[in-house]
């Protein structure tokens, strides 16, 4: 399907989506959702670029601490609201979960009853997102990104923003459960990367496609059709300050890569931006293994399953890569709570497989 779309260059994201919708009427509404996401990414790209100007209103801290316990930057709040608004006004979304929101919230038009979400034909999607991943890097001009996952949500349910875990009524719990789906239920995932260029990379379940923002025409243009990550690599991308706290199987494999005694015999170099979207994008294009594994301090690592791990794993797998906790495929993990963390090692198939084999050999 997508090959027919991708044979020509100069395909804008809008045209790509409209041709996908023509060829796949059952996901036509999904393409409308991506119209809102695309607009939000362009606006966020502009905000990030201007965020360091003295005149910028997005400088500094919001003065709040989010559910992650992190100081919220003004930019975190602004980008979260911007994305919520863009998604809400597509009229295709019933519920969302965001890194910046304590619990899933409804995004129905203002006139809808606050705590009641009635999902009808038009509102059948749930969005999970991290509006500005790596935002603490913005002040240093380091790349940041937006990560989005889209699930289908076909239940009528009520959500009370204060409801979390055991406090929830059965109905609310059932609705929360509809946001707590495993990555294998994703119908789409995308990220925007705000870096030397502004990139938009997405999958709808049939390959991974990359677009680059052409600021002369204000459109994302297809630049990386049908991305495929190299099966072998020579780049490892971890916060190596934590190496001493990792599981032994992972320590062994990474040491082998550094010494050139690993399965591929290659001596790896290290590249780590400290911003997941930047590190994963480079890994997709150049090959490599990116990871934020569990360690003795944080057994589940740092990255969030629902709106970082699962969507990025979907994109990676659709590009021919693997994404594992070491012992489990990340996309198969069913979240129990919205902000659940997950250990992640993802990237070039043969190198990630070496990690999986090491854990298996150690009896994990
Ligand atoms: P560390 C950014 O804060 C982030 O959530 C990811 O984007 C990034 O991969 C990771 O944390 C970096 O964490 O502990 O290496 O600074």
Short mmCIF file of C-alpha atoms and ligand atoms in Angstrom, two decimals:
data_model
loop_
_atom_site.label_atom_id
_atom_site.label_comp_id
_atom_site.label_asym_id
_atom_site.label_seq_id
_atom_site.Cartn_x
_atom_site.Cartn_y
_atom_site.Cartn_z
CA UNK A 1 0.00 0.00 0.00
CA UNK A 2 2.56 2.53 1.15
CA UNK A 3 5.05 1.69 -1.61
CA UNK A 4 2.63 3.14 -4.19
CA UNK A 5 2.49 6.31 -2.10
CA UNK A 6 6.21 6.50 -1.64
CA UNK A 7 7.44 6.09 -5.22
CA UNK A 8 7.36 9.82 -5.82
CA UNK A 9 9.43 12.43 -3.96
CA UNK A 10 8.01 15.66 -2.64
CA UNK A 11 5.11 13.85 -1.00
CA UNK A 12 3.83 16.00 1.85
CA UNK A 13 2.54 14.39 5.05
CA UNK A 14 -0.94 15.67 4.19
CA UNK A 15 -0.83 13.98 0.78
CA UNK A 16 0.66 10.81 2.26
CA UNK A 17 -2.18 10.63 4.79
CA UNK A 18 -4.92 11.37 2.27
CA UNK A 19 -3.61 8.66 -0.07
CA UNK A 20 -3.38 6.22 2.84
CA UNK A 21 -6.98 7.10 3.77
CA UNK A 22 -8.14 6.52 0.17
CA UNK A 23 -6.44 3.12 0.09
CA UNK A 24 -7.52 2.20 3.66
CA UNK A 25 -10.96 3.75 4.36
CA UNK A 26 -11.14 1.98 7.73
CA UNK A 27 -8.41 4.24 9.10
CA UNK A 28 -9.51 7.46 7.40
CA UNK A 29 -10.32 9.04 10.78
CA UNK A 30 -6.84 8.23 11.99
CA UNK A 31 -5.42 10.39 9.20
CA UNK A 32 -7.52 13.32 10.47
CA UNK A 33 -5.97 12.84 13.91
CA UNK A 34 -2.55 13.12 12.32
CA UNK A 35 -3.55 16.48 10.86
CA UNK A 36 -3.85 17.79 14.40
CA UNK A 37 -0.62 16.13 15.48
CA UNK A 38 1.28 17.57 12.51
CA UNK A 39 0.06 21.10 13.31
CA UNK A 40 1.02 20.70 16.95
CA UNK A 41 4.52 19.51 16.03
CA UNK A 42 5.10 22.53 13.78
CA UNK A 43 3.94 24.85 16.56
CA UNK A 44 6.10 23.09 19.18
CA UNK A 45 9.10 23.23 16.83
CA UNK A 46 8.64 27.00 16.63
CA UNK A 47 8.25 27.35 20.40
CA UNK A 48 11.41 25.31 21.05
CA UNK A 49 13.44 27.33 18.54
CA UNK A 50 12.31 30.62 20.13
CA UNK A 51 12.40 29.41 23.74
CA UNK A 52 15.83 30.89 24.54
CA UNK A 53 15.11 34.40 23.29
CA UNK A 54 14.97 37.00 26.12
CA UNK A 55 11.52 37.99 24.84
CA UNK A 56 10.27 34.42 25.01
CA UNK A 57 7.38 33.80 27.45
CA UNK A 58 8.30 30.11 27.58
CA UNK A 59 11.55 30.60 29.46
CA UNK A 60 12.00 29.14 32.92
CA UNK A 61 10.04 27.03 35.34
CA UNK A 62 6.27 26.82 35.68
CA UNK A 63 6.68 26.67 39.43
CA UNK A 64 4.86 23.33 39.59
CA UNK A 65 6.09 19.77 40.07
CA UNK A 66 4.49 17.19 37.75
CA UNK A 67 3.39 13.68 38.64
CA UNK A 68 6.90 12.53 37.74
CA UNK A 69 8.24 14.68 40.59
CA UNK A 70 10.03 16.85 38.02
CA UNK A 71 10.04 20.65 38.03
CA UNK A 72 7.68 21.55 35.20
CA UNK A 73 9.12 24.01 32.72
CA UNK A 74 6.76 26.55 31.20
CA UNK A 75 7.47 24.83 27.89
CA UNK A 76 6.29 21.47 29.30
CA UNK A 77 2.91 22.96 30.20
CA UNK A 78 2.53 24.99 27.01
CA UNK A 79 3.40 22.06 24.73
CA UNK A 80 1.09 19.74 26.68
CA UNK A 81 -1.84 22.17 26.37
CA UNK A 82 -1.03 22.80 22.71
CA UNK A 83 -1.08 19.09 21.88
CA UNK A 84 -4.27 18.49 23.87
CA UNK A 85 -6.02 21.34 22.03
CA UNK A 86 -4.83 20.18 18.62
CA UNK A 87 -6.04 16.65 19.33
CA UNK A 88 -9.32 17.72 20.93
CA UNK A 89 -10.40 19.78 17.95
CA UNK A 90 -10.02 16.89 15.56
CA UNK A 91 -13.13 15.55 17.29
CA UNK A 92 -11.66 12.06 16.94
CA UNK A 93 -10.30 11.59 20.42
CA UNK A 94 -12.00 10.46 23.59
CA UNK A 95 -9.22 10.08 26.13
CA UNK A 96 -5.56 10.92 26.50
CA UNK A 97 -2.71 10.12 28.83
CA UNK A 98 0.25 12.46 28.99
CA UNK A 99 3.52 12.55 30.90
CA UNK A 100 2.38 15.95 32.17
CA UNK A 101 -1.06 14.76 33.36
CA UNK A 102 -1.50 12.89 36.66
CA UNK A 103 -4.15 10.53 35.24
CA UNK A 104 -5.84 10.08 31.85
CA UNK A 105 -8.22 12.89 31.03
CA UNK A 106 -11.00 13.39 28.57
CA UNK A 107 -10.46 15.75 25.67
CA UNK A 108 -14.06 16.12 24.61
CA UNK A 109 -15.13 19.61 23.50
CA UNK A 110 -15.72 21.95 26.45
CA UNK A 111 -19.48 21.46 26.25
CA UNK A 112 -19.18 17.76 26.99
CA UNK A 113 -19.91 16.79 30.61
CA UNK A 114 -16.55 17.04 32.45
CA UNK A 115 -16.42 13.58 33.88
CA UNK A 116 -18.35 11.68 31.27
CA UNK A 117 -16.80 10.49 28.07
CA UNK A 118 -19.23 9.06 25.61
CA UNK A 119 -17.33 7.39 22.86
CA UNK A 120 -19.29 7.40 19.66
CA UNK A 121 -18.22 6.53 16.14
CA UNK A 122 -16.33 9.79 15.77
CA UNK A 123 -14.38 9.59 19.02
CA UNK A 124 -12.82 6.20 18.92
CA UNK A 125 -9.19 6.93 19.63
CA UNK A 126 -7.02 7.33 22.72
CA UNK A 127 -3.76 9.29 22.50
CA UNK A 128 -0.85 8.75 24.84
CA UNK A 129 2.02 11.21 24.59
CA UNK A 130 5.07 12.87 26.02
CA UNK A 131 4.67 16.43 24.73
CA UNK A 132 8.32 17.46 25.05
CA UNK A 133 10.60 14.59 25.93
CA UNK A 134 14.00 15.71 27.15
CA UNK A 135 12.73 19.25 27.83
CA UNK A 136 15.48 19.80 30.41
CA UNK A 137 17.86 19.80 27.41
CA UNK A 138 16.17 22.72 25.64
CA UNK A 139 18.16 25.41 27.47
CA UNK A 140 21.37 23.80 26.18
CA UNK A 141 20.14 23.60 22.60
CA UNK A 142 20.16 19.80 22.72
CA UNK A 143 17.53 18.00 20.56
CA UNK A 144 14.13 17.28 22.13
CA UNK A 145 11.04 15.54 20.83
CA UNK A 146 7.35 14.74 21.06
CA UNK A 147 6.30 11.09 21.31
CA UNK A 148 2.74 9.94 20.50
CA UNK A 149 0.90 6.63 20.51
CA UNK A 150 -2.67 6.08 19.27
CA UNK A 151 -4.95 3.28 20.47
CA UNK A 152 -8.55 2.49 19.63
CA UNK A 153 -10.95 3.11 22.50
CA UNK A 154 -14.44 1.81 22.00
CA UNK A 155 -16.01 1.84 25.44
CA UNK A 156 -18.36 4.34 27.04
CA UNK A 157 -16.83 5.29 30.33
CA UNK A 158 -16.47 7.96 32.92
CA UNK A 159 -13.14 9.25 34.14
CA UNK A 160 -12.79 11.38 37.23
CA UNK A 161 -9.41 13.09 37.13
CA UNK A 162 -8.87 12.16 40.80
CA UNK A 163 -9.42 8.50 40.18
CA UNK A 164 -6.26 6.44 40.31
CA UNK A 165 -5.84 2.75 41.01
CA UNK A 166 -8.00 1.28 43.78
CA UNK A 167 -9.94 4.56 44.29
CA UNK A 168 -11.55 4.13 40.88
CA UNK A 169 -15.08 2.88 40.42
CA UNK A 170 -15.40 -0.20 38.25
CA UNK A 171 -16.49 1.96 35.34
CA UNK A 172 -13.59 4.38 35.78
CA UNK A 173 -11.15 1.52 36.16
CA UNK A 174 -12.48 0.03 32.95
CA UNK A 175 -11.94 3.33 31.20
CA UNK A 176 -8.44 3.70 32.60
CA UNK A 177 -7.81 0.17 31.41
CA UNK A 178 -8.64 1.36 27.93
CA UNK A 179 -5.73 3.73 28.17
CA UNK A 180 -3.56 1.01 29.72
CA UNK A 181 -3.20 -1.12 26.62
CA UNK A 182 -0.06 -3.01 25.55
CA UNK A 183 2.02 -1.67 22.66
CA UNK A 184 0.73 -4.50 20.47
CA UNK A 185 -2.64 -2.70 20.50
CA UNK A 186 -1.18 0.51 19.04
CA UNK A 187 -2.76 1.48 15.72
CA UNK A 188 -0.22 4.25 15.13
CA UNK A 189 2.85 5.85 16.71
CA UNK A 190 4.91 8.89 15.82
CA UNK A 191 7.61 11.20 17.07
CA UNK A 192 8.65 14.71 16.17
CA UNK A 193 12.35 15.51 16.59
CA UNK A 194 13.32 19.16 17.10
CA UNK A 195 16.98 19.22 16.03
CA UNK A 196 19.12 20.37 13.09
CA UNK A 197 15.91 19.78 11.17
CA UNK A 198 12.40 19.12 12.41
CA UNK A 199 11.52 15.50 11.64
CA UNK A 200 8.21 13.64 11.81
CA UNK A 201 8.52 9.85 11.89
CA UNK A 202 5.46 7.62 12.01
CA UNK A 203 4.15 4.11 11.62
CA UNK A 204 0.58 3.00 10.96
CA UNK A 205 1.60 -0.63 11.26
CA UNK A 206 2.95 -1.07 7.73
CA UNK A 207 6.48 0.26 7.90
CA UNK A 208 8.12 3.40 9.30
CA UNK A 209 8.13 6.64 7.31
CA UNK A 210 10.15 9.80 7.92
CA UNK A 211 9.28 13.36 6.95
CA UNK A 212 11.35 16.55 7.17
CA UNK A 213 9.83 19.98 7.73
CA UNK A 214 10.40 22.26 4.74
CA UNK A 215 10.04 25.65 6.41
CA UNK A 216 9.85 27.37 3.03
CA UNK A 217 6.44 25.80 2.42
CA UNK A 218 5.53 24.93 6.04
CA UNK A 219 4.99 21.27 5.16
CA UNK A 220 6.52 17.98 6.30
CA UNK A 221 7.91 16.35 3.14
CA UNK A 222 8.59 12.62 2.80
CA UNK A 223 12.36 12.27 3.14
CA UNK A 224 12.85 8.75 4.54
CA UNK A 225 10.34 6.37 2.90
CA UNK A 226 10.11 2.88 4.44
CA UNK A 227 12.97 3.31 6.97
CA UNK A 228 14.94 0.15 7.76
CA UNK A 229 17.47 0.08 10.59
CA UNK A 230 20.80 -1.68 9.74
CA UNK A 231 20.70 -5.21 11.23
CA UNK A 232 24.23 -4.87 12.64
CA UNK A 233 25.84 -1.78 14.10
CA UNK A 234 28.84 -0.30 15.84
CA UNK A 235 27.16 2.32 18.06
CA UNK A 236 26.08 1.84 21.67
CA UNK A 237 23.91 4.52 23.27
CA UNK A 238 23.50 4.25 27.04
CA UNK A 239 24.12 6.45 30.08
CA UNK A 240 27.30 4.59 30.92
CA UNK A 241 27.56 6.29 34.32
CA UNK A 242 25.09 3.59 35.41
CA UNK A 243 27.03 0.60 34.00
CA UNK A 244 28.10 -0.62 37.47
CA UNK A 245 24.42 -0.94 38.47
CA UNK A 246 23.21 -2.87 35.39
CA UNK A 247 22.31 -6.56 35.23
CA UNK A 248 25.38 -8.73 34.64
CA UNK A 249 24.26 -10.10 31.23
CA UNK A 250 23.98 -6.56 29.87
CA UNK A 251 27.30 -5.53 31.42
CA UNK A 252 28.98 -8.47 29.68
CA UNK A 253 27.51 -7.75 26.24
CA UNK A 254 28.30 -4.02 26.36
CA UNK A 255 31.85 -4.72 27.53
CA UNK A 256 32.22 -7.13 24.57
CA UNK A 257 31.01 -4.45 22.17
CA UNK A 258 33.54 -1.99 23.57
CA UNK A 259 36.40 -4.51 23.33
CA UNK A 260 35.42 -5.85 19.91
CA UNK A 261 34.91 -9.34 21.41
CA UNK A 262 31.13 -9.39 20.92
CA UNK A 263 29.19 -11.54 18.44
CA UNK A 264 29.80 -9.20 15.52
CA UNK A 265 33.51 -8.74 16.34
CA UNK A 266 33.01 -5.02 15.82
CA UNK A 267 34.48 -2.43 18.22
CA UNK A 268 31.62 -0.05 19.02
CA UNK A 269 31.76 3.68 19.60
CA UNK A 270 29.47 5.47 22.05
CA UNK A 271 26.90 8.13 21.17
CA UNK A 272 24.49 9.43 23.83
CA UNK A 273 22.48 12.65 23.48
CA UNK A 274 20.47 12.16 26.66
CA UNK A 275 17.27 12.84 24.76
CA UNK A 276 15.42 9.66 23.79
CA UNK A 277 13.95 10.93 20.52
CA UNK A 278 17.36 12.15 19.33
CA UNK A 279 19.12 8.93 20.32
CA UNK A 280 16.43 6.69 18.77
CA UNK A 281 16.33 8.70 15.52
CA UNK A 282 20.10 8.37 15.08
CA UNK A 283 19.85 4.67 15.93
CA UNK A 284 17.14 4.15 13.29
CA UNK A 285 19.24 5.87 10.62
CA UNK A 286 22.79 4.77 11.47
CA UNK A 287 22.07 1.54 13.32
CA UNK A 288 23.02 0.95 16.93
CA UNK A 289 21.63 -0.06 20.28
CA UNK A 290 19.93 2.56 22.48
CA UNK A 291 18.99 1.64 26.00
CA UNK A 292 17.85 2.80 29.37
CA UNK A 293 18.06 -0.49 31.27
CA UNK A 294 16.95 -1.20 34.80
CA UNK A 295 19.61 -0.92 37.46
CA UNK A 296 20.01 -1.53 41.18
CA UNK A 297 18.75 2.02 41.88
CA UNK A 298 15.81 1.94 39.43
CA UNK A 299 14.90 -1.69 38.61
CA UNK A 300 12.53 -0.53 35.84
CA UNK A 301 14.86 2.10 34.47
CA UNK A 302 13.66 5.64 33.76
CA UNK A 303 11.61 5.60 30.56
CA UNK A 304 7.80 5.36 30.70
CA UNK A 305 6.15 2.37 29.03
CA UNK A 306 2.88 3.92 27.85
CA UNK A 307 4.03 7.08 26.07
CA UNK A 308 7.76 6.53 25.52
CA UNK A 309 8.66 2.84 25.45
CA UNK A 310 5.71 1.35 23.58
CA UNK A 311 5.30 3.96 20.80
CA UNK A 312 9.08 4.12 20.14
CA UNK A 313 9.25 0.30 20.14
CA UNK A 314 6.43 0.16 17.56
CA UNK A 315 8.32 2.57 15.30
CA UNK A 316 11.58 0.64 15.83
CA UNK A 317 10.03 -2.79 15.13
CA UNK A 318 8.29 -1.50 12.02
CA UNK A 319 11.75 -0.42 10.80
CA UNK A 320 13.07 -3.95 11.33
CA UNK A 321 14.63 -3.41 14.77
CA UNK A 322 13.98 -5.06 18.13
CA UNK A 323 12.96 -3.60 21.48
CA UNK A 324 13.30 -5.62 24.66
CA UNK A 325 13.52 -5.31 28.44
CA UNK A 326 16.23 -7.97 28.16
CA UNK A 327 13.73 -10.73 28.87
CA UNK A 328 10.45 -9.47 27.36
CA UNK A 329 9.35 -7.72 24.15
CA UNK A 330 8.48 -4.17 25.30
CA UNK A 331 5.36 -4.03 23.10
CA UNK A 332 3.82 -7.04 24.88
CA UNK A 333 3.90 -5.53 28.37
CA UNK A 334 0.46 -4.53 29.67
CA UNK A 335 0.77 -1.32 31.73
CA UNK A 336 -0.74 -1.48 35.22
CA UNK A 337 -0.44 2.22 35.95
CA UNK A 338 -0.27 5.16 33.56
CA UNK A 339 3.25 6.30 34.44
CA UNK A 340 4.81 2.84 34.72
CA UNK A 341 8.54 2.72 33.87
CA UNK A 342 10.11 0.00 31.71
CA UNK A 343 13.71 -1.10 31.10
CA UNK A 344 14.50 -0.72 27.37
CA UNK A 345 17.21 -1.95 24.99
CA UNK A 346 16.26 -1.25 21.36
CA UNK A 347 17.91 -1.04 17.94
CA UNK A 348 19.72 -3.17 15.37
CA UNK A 349 18.20 -6.64 15.32
CA UNK A 350 21.34 -8.77 15.59
CA UNK A 351 22.91 -6.67 18.34
CA UNK A 352 19.75 -6.51 20.45
CA UNK A 353 19.34 -10.25 19.94
CA UNK A 354 22.81 -10.66 21.51
CA UNK A 355 21.44 -8.96 24.66
CA UNK A 356 18.32 -11.19 24.66
CA UNK A 357 20.50 -14.30 24.30
CA UNK A 358 22.78 -13.17 27.15
CA UNK A 359 19.80 -12.78 29.50
CA UNK A 360 18.43 -16.18 28.41
CA UNK A 361 21.83 -17.84 28.94
CA UNK A 362 21.94 -16.35 32.44
CA UNK A 363 18.62 -18.03 33.14
CA UNK A 364 16.58 -14.84 33.16
P1 LIG B 1 19.64 10.36 31.87
C1 LIG B 1 15.07 12.83 29.15
O1 LIG B 1 14.97 13.37 30.45
C2 LIG B 1 14.76 11.34 29.23
O2 LIG B 1 13.48 11.13 29.73
C3 LIG B 1 14.94 10.68 27.88
O3 LIG B 1 14.61 11.52 26.84
C4 LIG B 1 16.42 10.32 27.89
O4 LIG B 1 16.69 9.19 27.08
C5 LIG B 1 16.69 10.01 29.36
O5 LIG B 1 15.71 10.73 30.10
C6 LIG B 1 18.06 10.49 29.78
O6 LIG B 1 18.21 10.15 31.14
O7 LIG B 1 19.45 9.75 33.24
O8 LIG B 1 20.67 9.61 31.04
O9 LIG B 1 19.88 11.84 31.89
#
